[in-house]
Tab-separated table of C-alpha atoms in Angstrom:
chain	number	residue	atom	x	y	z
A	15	UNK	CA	0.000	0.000	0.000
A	16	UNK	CA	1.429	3.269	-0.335
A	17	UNK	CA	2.373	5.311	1.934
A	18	UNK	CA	0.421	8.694	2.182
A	19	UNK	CA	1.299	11.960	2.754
A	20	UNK	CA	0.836	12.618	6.631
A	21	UNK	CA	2.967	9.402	7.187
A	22	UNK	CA	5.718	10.418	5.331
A	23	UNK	CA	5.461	13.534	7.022
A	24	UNK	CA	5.912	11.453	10.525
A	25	UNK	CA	10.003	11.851	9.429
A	26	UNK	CA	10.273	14.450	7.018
A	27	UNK	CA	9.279	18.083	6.879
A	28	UNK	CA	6.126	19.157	5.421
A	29	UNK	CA	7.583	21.966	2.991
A	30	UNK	CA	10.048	19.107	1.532
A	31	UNK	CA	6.994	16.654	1.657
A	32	UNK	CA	4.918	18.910	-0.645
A	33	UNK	CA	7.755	19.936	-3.012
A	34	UNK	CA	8.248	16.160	-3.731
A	35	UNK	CA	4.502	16.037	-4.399
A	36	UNK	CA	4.728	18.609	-6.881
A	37	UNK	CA	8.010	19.017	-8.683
A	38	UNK	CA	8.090	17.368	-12.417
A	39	UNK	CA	10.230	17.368	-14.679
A	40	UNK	CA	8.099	19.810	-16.665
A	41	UNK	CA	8.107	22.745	-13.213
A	42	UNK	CA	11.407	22.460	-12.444
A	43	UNK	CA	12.017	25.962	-13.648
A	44	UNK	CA	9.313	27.430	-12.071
A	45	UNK	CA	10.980	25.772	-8.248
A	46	UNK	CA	14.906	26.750	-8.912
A	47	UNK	CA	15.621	27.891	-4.935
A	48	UNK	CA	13.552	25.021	-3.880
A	49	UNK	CA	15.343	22.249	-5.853
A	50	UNK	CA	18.930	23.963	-4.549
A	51	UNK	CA	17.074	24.053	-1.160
A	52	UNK	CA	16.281	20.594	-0.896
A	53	UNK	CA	19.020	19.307	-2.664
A	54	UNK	CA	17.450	17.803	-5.707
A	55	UNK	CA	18.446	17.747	-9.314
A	56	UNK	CA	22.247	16.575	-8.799
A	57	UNK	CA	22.668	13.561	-7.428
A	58	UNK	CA	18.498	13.372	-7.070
A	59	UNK	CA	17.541	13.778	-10.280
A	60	UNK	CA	13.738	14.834	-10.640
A	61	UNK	CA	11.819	12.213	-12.967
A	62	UNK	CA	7.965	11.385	-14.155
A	63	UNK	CA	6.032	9.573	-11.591
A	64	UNK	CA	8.731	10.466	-8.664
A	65	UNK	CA	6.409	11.025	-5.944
A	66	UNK	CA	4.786	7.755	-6.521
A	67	UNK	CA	7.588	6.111	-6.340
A	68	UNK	CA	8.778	7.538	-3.172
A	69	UNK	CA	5.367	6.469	-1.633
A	70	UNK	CA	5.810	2.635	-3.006
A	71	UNK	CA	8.853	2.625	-1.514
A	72	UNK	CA	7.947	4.349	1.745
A	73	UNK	CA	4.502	2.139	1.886
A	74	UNK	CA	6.575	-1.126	1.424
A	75	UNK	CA	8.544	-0.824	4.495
A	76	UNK	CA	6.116	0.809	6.696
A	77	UNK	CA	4.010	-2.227	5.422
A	78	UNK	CA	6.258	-4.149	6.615
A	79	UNK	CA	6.877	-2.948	9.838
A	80	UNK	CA	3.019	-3.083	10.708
A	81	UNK	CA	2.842	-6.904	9.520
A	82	UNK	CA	5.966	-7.065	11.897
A	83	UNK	CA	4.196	-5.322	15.085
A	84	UNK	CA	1.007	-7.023	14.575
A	85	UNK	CA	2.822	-10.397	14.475
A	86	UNK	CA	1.757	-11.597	10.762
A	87	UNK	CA	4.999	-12.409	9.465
A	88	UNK	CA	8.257	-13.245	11.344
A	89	UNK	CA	10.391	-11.502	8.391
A	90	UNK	CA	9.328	-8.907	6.522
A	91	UNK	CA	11.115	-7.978	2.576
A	92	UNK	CA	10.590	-4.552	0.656
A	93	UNK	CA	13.586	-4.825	-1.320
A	94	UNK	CA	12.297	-1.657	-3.555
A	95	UNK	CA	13.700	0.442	0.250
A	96	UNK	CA	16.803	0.517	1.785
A	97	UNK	CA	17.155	4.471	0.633
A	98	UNK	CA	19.240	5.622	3.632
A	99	UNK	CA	20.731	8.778	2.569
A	100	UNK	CA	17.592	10.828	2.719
A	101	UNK	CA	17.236	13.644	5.259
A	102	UNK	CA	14.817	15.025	7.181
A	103	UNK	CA	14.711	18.424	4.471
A	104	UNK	CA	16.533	17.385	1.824
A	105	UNK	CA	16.893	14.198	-0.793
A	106	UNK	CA	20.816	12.878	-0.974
A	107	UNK	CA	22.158	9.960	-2.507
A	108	UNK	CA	19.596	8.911	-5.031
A	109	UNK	CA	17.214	9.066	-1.979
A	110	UNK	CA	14.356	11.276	-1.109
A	111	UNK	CA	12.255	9.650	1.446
A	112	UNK	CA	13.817	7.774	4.223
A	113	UNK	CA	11.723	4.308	4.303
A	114	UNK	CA	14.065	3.084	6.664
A	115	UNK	CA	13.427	6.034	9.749
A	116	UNK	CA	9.887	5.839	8.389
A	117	UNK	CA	9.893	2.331	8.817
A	118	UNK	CA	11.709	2.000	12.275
A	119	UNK	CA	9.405	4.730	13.734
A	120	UNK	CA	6.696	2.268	12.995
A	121	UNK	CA	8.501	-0.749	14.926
A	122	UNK	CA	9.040	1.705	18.087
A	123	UNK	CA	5.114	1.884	18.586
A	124	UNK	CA	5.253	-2.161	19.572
A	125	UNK	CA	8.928	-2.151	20.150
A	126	UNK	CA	11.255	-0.723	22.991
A	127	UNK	CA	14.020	-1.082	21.227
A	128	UNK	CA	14.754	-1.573	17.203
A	129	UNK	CA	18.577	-2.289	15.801
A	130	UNK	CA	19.464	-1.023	12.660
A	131	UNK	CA	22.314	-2.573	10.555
A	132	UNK	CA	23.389	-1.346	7.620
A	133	UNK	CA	25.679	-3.574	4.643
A	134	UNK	CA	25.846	-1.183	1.943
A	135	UNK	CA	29.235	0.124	0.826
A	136	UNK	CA	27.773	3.613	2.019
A	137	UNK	CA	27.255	4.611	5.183
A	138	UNK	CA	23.911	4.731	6.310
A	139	UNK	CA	23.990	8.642	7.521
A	140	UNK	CA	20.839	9.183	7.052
A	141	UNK	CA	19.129	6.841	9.365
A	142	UNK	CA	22.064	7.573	11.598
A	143	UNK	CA	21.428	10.799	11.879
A	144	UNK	CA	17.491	10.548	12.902
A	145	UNK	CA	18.025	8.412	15.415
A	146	UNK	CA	21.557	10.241	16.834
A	147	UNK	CA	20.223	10.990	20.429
A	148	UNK	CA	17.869	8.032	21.357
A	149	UNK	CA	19.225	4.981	23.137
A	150	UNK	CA	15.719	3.516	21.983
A	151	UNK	CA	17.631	2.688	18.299
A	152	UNK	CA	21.095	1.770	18.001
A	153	UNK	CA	22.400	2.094	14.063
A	154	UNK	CA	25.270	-0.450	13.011
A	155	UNK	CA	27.367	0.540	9.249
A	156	UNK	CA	29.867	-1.178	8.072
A	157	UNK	CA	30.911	0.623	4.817
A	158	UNK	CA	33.916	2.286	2.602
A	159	UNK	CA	35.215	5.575	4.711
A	160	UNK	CA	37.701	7.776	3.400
A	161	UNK	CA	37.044	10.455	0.034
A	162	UNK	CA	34.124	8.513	-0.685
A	163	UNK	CA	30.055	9.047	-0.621
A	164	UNK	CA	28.427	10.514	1.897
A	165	UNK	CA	32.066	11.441	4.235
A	166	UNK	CA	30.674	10.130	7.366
A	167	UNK	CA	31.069	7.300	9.493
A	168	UNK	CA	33.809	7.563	11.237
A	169	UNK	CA	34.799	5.163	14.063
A	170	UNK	CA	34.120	8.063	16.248
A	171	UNK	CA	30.850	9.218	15.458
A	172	UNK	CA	29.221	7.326	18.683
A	173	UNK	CA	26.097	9.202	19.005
A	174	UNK	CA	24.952	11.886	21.397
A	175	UNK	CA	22.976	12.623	24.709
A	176	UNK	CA	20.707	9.938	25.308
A	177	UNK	CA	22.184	8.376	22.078
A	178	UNK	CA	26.177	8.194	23.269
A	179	UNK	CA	27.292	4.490	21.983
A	180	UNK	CA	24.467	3.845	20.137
A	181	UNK	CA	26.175	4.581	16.799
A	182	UNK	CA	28.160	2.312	15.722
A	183	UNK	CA	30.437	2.849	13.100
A	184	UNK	CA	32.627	0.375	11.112
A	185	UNK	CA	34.636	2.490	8.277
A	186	UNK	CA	36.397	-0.126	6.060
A	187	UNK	CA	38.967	0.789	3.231
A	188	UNK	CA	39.063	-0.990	-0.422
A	189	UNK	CA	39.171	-4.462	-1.392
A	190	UNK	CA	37.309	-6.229	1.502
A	191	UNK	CA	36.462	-10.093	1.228
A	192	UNK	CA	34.340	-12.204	2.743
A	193	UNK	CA	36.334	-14.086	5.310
A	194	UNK	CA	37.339	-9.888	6.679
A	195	UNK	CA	33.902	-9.141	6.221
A	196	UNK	CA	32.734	-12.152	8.237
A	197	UNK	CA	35.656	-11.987	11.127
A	198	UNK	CA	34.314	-8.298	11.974
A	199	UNK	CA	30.505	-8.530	11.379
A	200	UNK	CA	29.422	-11.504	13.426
A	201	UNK	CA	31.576	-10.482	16.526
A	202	UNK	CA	30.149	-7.091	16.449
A	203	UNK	CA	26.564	-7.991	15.865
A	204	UNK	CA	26.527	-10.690	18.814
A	205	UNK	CA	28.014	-8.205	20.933
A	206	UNK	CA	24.894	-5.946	19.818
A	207	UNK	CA	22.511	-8.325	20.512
A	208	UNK	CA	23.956	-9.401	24.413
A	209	UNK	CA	24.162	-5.758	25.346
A	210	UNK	CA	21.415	-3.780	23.295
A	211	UNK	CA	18.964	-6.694	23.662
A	212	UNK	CA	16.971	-5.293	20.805
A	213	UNK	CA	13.549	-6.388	19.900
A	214	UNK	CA	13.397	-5.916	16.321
A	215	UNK	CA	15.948	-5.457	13.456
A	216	UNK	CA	16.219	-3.485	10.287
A	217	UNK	CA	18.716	-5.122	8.330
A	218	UNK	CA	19.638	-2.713	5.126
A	219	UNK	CA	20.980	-4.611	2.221
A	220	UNK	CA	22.625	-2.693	-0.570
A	221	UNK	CA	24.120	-5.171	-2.894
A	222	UNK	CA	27.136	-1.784	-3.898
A	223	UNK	CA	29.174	-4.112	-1.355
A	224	UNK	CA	29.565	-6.935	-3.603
A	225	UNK	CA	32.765	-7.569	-6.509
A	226	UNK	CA	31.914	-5.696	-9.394
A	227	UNK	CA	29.590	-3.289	-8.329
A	228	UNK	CA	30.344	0.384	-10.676
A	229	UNK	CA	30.263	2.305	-8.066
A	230	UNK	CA	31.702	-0.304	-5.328
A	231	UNK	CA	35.554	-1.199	-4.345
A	232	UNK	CA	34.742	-3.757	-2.161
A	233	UNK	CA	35.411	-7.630	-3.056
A	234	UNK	CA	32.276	-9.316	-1.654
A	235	UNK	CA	30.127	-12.979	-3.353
A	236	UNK	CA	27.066	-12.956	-2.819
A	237	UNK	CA	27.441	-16.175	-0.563
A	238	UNK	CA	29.412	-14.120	1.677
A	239	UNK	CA	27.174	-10.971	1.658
A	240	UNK	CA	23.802	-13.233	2.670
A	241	UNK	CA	25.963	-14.886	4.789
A	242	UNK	CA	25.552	-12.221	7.231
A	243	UNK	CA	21.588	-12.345	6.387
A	244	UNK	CA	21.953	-15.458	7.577
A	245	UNK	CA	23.373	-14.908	10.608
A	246	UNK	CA	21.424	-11.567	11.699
A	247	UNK	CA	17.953	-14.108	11.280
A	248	UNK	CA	19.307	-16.280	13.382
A	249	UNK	CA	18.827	-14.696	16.442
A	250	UNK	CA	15.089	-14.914	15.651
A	251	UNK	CA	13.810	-11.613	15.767
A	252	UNK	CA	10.954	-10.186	14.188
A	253	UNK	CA	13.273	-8.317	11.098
A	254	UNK	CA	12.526	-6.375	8.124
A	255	UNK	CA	14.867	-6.664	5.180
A	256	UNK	CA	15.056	-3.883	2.980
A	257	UNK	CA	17.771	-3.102	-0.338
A	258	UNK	CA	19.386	0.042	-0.953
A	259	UNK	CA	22.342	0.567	-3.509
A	260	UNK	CA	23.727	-1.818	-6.344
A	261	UNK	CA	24.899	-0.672	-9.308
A	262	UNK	CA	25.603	-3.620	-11.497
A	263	UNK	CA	22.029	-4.514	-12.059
A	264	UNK	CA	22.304	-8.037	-12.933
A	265	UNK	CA	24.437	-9.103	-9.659
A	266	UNK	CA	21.446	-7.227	-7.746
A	267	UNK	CA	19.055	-9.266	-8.315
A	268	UNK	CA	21.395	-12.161	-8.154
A	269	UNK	CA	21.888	-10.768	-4.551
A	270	UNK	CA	18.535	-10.211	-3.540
A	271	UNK	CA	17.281	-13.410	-5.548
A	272	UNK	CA	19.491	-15.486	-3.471
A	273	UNK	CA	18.920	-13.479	-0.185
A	274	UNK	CA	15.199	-13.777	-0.448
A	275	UNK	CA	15.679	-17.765	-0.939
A	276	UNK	CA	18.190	-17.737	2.629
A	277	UNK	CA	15.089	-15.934	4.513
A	278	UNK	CA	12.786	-18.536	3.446
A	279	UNK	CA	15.737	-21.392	4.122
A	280	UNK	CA	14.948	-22.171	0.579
A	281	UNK	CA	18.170	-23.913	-1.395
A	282	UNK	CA	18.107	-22.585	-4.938
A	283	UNK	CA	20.695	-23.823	-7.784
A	284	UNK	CA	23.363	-21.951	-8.803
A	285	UNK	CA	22.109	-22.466	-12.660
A	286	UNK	CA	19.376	-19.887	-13.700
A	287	UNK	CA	16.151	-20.562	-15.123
A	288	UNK	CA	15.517	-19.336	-18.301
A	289	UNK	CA	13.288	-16.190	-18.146
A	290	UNK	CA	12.750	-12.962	-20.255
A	291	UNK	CA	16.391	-11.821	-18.582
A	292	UNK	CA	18.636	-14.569	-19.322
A	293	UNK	CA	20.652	-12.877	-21.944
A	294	UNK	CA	21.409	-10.441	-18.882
A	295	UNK	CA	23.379	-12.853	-17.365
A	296	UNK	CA	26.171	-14.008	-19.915
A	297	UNK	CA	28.119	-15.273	-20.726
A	298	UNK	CA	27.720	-17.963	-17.750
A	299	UNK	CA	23.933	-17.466	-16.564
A	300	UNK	CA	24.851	-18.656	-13.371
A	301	UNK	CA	23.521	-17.421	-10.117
A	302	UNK	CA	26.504	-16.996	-8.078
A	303	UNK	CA	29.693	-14.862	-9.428
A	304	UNK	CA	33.328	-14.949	-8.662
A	305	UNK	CA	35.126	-12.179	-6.634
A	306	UNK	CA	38.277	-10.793	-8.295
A	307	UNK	CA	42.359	-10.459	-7.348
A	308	UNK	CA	41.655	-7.126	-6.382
A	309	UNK	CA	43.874	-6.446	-3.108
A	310	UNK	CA	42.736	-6.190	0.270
A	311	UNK	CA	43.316	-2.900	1.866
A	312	UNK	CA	42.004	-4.061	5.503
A	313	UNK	CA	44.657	-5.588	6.763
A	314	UNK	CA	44.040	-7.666	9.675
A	315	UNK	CA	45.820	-5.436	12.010
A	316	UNK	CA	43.942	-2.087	10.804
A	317	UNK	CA	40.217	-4.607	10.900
A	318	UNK	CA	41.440	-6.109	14.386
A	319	UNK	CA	41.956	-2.283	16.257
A	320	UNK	CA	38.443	-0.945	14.593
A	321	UNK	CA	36.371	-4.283	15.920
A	322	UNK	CA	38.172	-4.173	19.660
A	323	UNK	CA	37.235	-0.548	19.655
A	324	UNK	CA	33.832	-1.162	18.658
A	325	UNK	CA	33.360	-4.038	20.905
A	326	UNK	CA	34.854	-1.736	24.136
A	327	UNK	CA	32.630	1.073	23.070
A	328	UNK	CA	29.425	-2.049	22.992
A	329	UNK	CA	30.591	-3.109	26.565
A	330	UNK	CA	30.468	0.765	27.833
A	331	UNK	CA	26.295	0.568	27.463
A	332	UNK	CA	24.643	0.588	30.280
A	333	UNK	CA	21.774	-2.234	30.757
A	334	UNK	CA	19.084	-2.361	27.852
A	335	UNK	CA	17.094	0.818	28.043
A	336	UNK	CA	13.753	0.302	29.635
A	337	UNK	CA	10.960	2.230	28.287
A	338	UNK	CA	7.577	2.624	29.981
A	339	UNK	CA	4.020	1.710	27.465
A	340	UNK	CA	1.195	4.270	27.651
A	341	UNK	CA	-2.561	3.329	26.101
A	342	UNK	CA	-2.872	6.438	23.433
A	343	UNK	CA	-5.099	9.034	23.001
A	344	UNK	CA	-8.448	8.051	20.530
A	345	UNK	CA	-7.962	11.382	19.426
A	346	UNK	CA	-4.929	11.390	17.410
A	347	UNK	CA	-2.750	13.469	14.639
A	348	UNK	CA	-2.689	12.768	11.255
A	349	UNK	CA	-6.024	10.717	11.098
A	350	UNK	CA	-7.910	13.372	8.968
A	351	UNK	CA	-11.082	11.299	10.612
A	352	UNK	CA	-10.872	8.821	7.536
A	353	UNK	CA	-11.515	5.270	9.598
A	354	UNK	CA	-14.544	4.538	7.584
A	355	UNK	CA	-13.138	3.160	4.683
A	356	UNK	CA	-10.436	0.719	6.523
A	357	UNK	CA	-12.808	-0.960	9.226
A	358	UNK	CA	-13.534	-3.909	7.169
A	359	UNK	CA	-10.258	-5.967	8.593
A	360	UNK	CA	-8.727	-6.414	5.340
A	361	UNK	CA	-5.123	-7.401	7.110
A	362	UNK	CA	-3.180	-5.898	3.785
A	363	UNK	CA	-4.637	-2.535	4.618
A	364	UNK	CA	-2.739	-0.505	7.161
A	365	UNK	CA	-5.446	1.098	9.657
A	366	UNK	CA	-5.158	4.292	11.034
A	367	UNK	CA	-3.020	5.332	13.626
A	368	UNK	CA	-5.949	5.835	15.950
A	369	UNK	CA	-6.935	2.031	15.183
A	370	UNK	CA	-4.320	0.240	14.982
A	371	UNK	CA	-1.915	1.206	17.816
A	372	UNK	CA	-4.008	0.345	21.044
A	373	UNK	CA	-0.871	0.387	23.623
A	374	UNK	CA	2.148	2.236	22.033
A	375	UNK	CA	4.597	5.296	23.857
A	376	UNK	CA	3.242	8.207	24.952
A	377	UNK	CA	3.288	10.637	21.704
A	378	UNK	CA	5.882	12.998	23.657
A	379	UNK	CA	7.886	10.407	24.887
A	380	UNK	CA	9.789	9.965	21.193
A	381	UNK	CA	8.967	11.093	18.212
A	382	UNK	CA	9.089	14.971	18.725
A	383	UNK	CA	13.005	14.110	19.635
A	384	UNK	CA	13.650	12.906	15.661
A	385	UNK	CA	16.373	15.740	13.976
């Protein structure tokens, strides 16, 4: 379902909300200050039918989030999300509405506390950034750091306020293989999960990280990059699995083909059917491709300082944040008093805030804290 206006709005500004609504490639002249304002028309190019995509996107995740809370599906796939560079006021990245934030802000109505990790060869700033001074949602990136897209993630951007620690930041340099990959992301993660405790994951998974990828340097299979799929569902939380980048278009959905089949513990061959595609994948129309000789920056003295840091700054967290449940107001924001139409239980229809959210936080107790 897509998402509507007032729920993107739950994140992002209503001035950058309505320019989205409106701007075409047709207007753009007419809405110069605006598209330097919000940062569109660079790397956020304005094209037909923008807005609609930006609520299919949106709607998938939030979708996915509500069959999440109201306990329909135990894992949860919008691979058309993952945009994590968006802002609050501004599009960045090829993104202009943060599904992920929109997404998570969803979760934190049934859950006390949501992890977000983030496996694209960008760091996830955006959703960083949102959540920067809330222990309620800790934000986990491993990514590329160093003259490359966006310039943040440092190993010492650790959050702030109530957030301090809860960012966690693994900057990686060029060349990265699966066994590095592996030897950093499953220590960090289970140290996440014993001291965080969180009760619902995002799990972001841009498929830039893998060998190949035009706008990647990293060195990843696919075997290895689902391999930490794999291992984040393990822990058998109620997680939503989004994309995000990939710029080699076959290999993506190769990646997310494959991914989908770990989540259902499905084994698929590595030889492809034949489909309107197949000439796509030549010359060997094979699921599964071969990382290259391409050297490995991280050495294992450089990967082995970042991870002990990491893991001290994990065992600095106080206990798992307790946070108290309030019933909520029947008169709430947003509802426009249209609960008519979705009364008829139809469970792929997302009810109303009013409706749907019997027992969440008090309204004051989060959301007006989102940058």
């Amino acid at each position: 379902m897509p998402a509507k206006y007032d729920e993107m709005c739950r994140f992002h500004s209503d001035e950058y909300t309505s320019f989205l609504k409106v701007i075409t490639p047709d207007n753009m002249s007419d809405h110069t200050k605006q598209l330097q304002r919000f940062n569109v028309g660079e790397d956020c190019p304005v094209f037909d039918g923008m807005y609609q995509f930006c609520q299919i996107s949106a709607g998938g995740s939030i979708g996915g989030a509500v069959k999440l809370n109201r306990r329909q599906a135990d894992v949860a796939i919008n691979w058309a999300g993952g945009l994590h560079h968006a802002k609050k006021c501004e599009a960045s990245g090829f993104c202009y509405v943060n599904d992920i934030v929109l997404a998570i802000l969803e979760l934190l109505k049934h859950h006390a506390r949501v992890l977000y990790i983030d496996i694209d060869i960008h760091h996830g700033d955006g959703v960083e950034e949102a959540f920067y001074t809330t222990d309620r949602v800790m934000t986990c990136s491993f990514h590329k750091f160093g003259e490359y897209f966006p310039g943040t993630g440092d190993v010492k951007d650790v959050g702030a306020g109530a957030g301090k620690n809860y960012s966690v930041n693994f900057p990686l340099r060029d060349g990265i293989d699966d066994v590095s990959y592996e030897n950093i992301f499953k220590p960090v993660i289970q140290k996440i999960m014993d001291t965080f405790q969180p009760n619902a994951v995002v799990l972001q998974c841009g498929a830039d990280s893998l060998t190949g990828d035009r706008l990647g340097c990293f060195n990843m299979s696919i075997k290895g990059h689902a391999a930490c799929v794999d291992f984040v569902l393990g822990f058998n939380l109620p997680t939503l699995m989004l994309g995000g980048g990939g710029y080699t278009i076959r290999n993506v959905s190769r990646c997310w083909a494959y991914e989908t089949a770990v989540a259902l513990g499905e084994d698929v061959p590595d030889e492809l059917p034949y489909n309107d595609y197949f000439e796509y994948y030549a010359p060997d129309f094979k699921l599964h491709i071969t990382p290259s000789n391409m050297e490995n920056l991280n050495t294992p003295e450089y990967l082995d300082k970042i991870r002990e840091r990491l893991l001290e700054q994990l065992s600095s967290l106080p206990s798992a944040p307790s946070v108290p449940f309030h019933q909520t107001p029947r008169t709430g924001d947003g509802d426009n008093g249209d609960h008519d139409e979705e009364e008829d239980g139809d469970e792929d229809v997302r009810m109303t805030e009013r409706d749907a959210d019997k027992a969440i936080e008090h309204p004051a107790e989060f959301y007006g804290g989102v940058a």
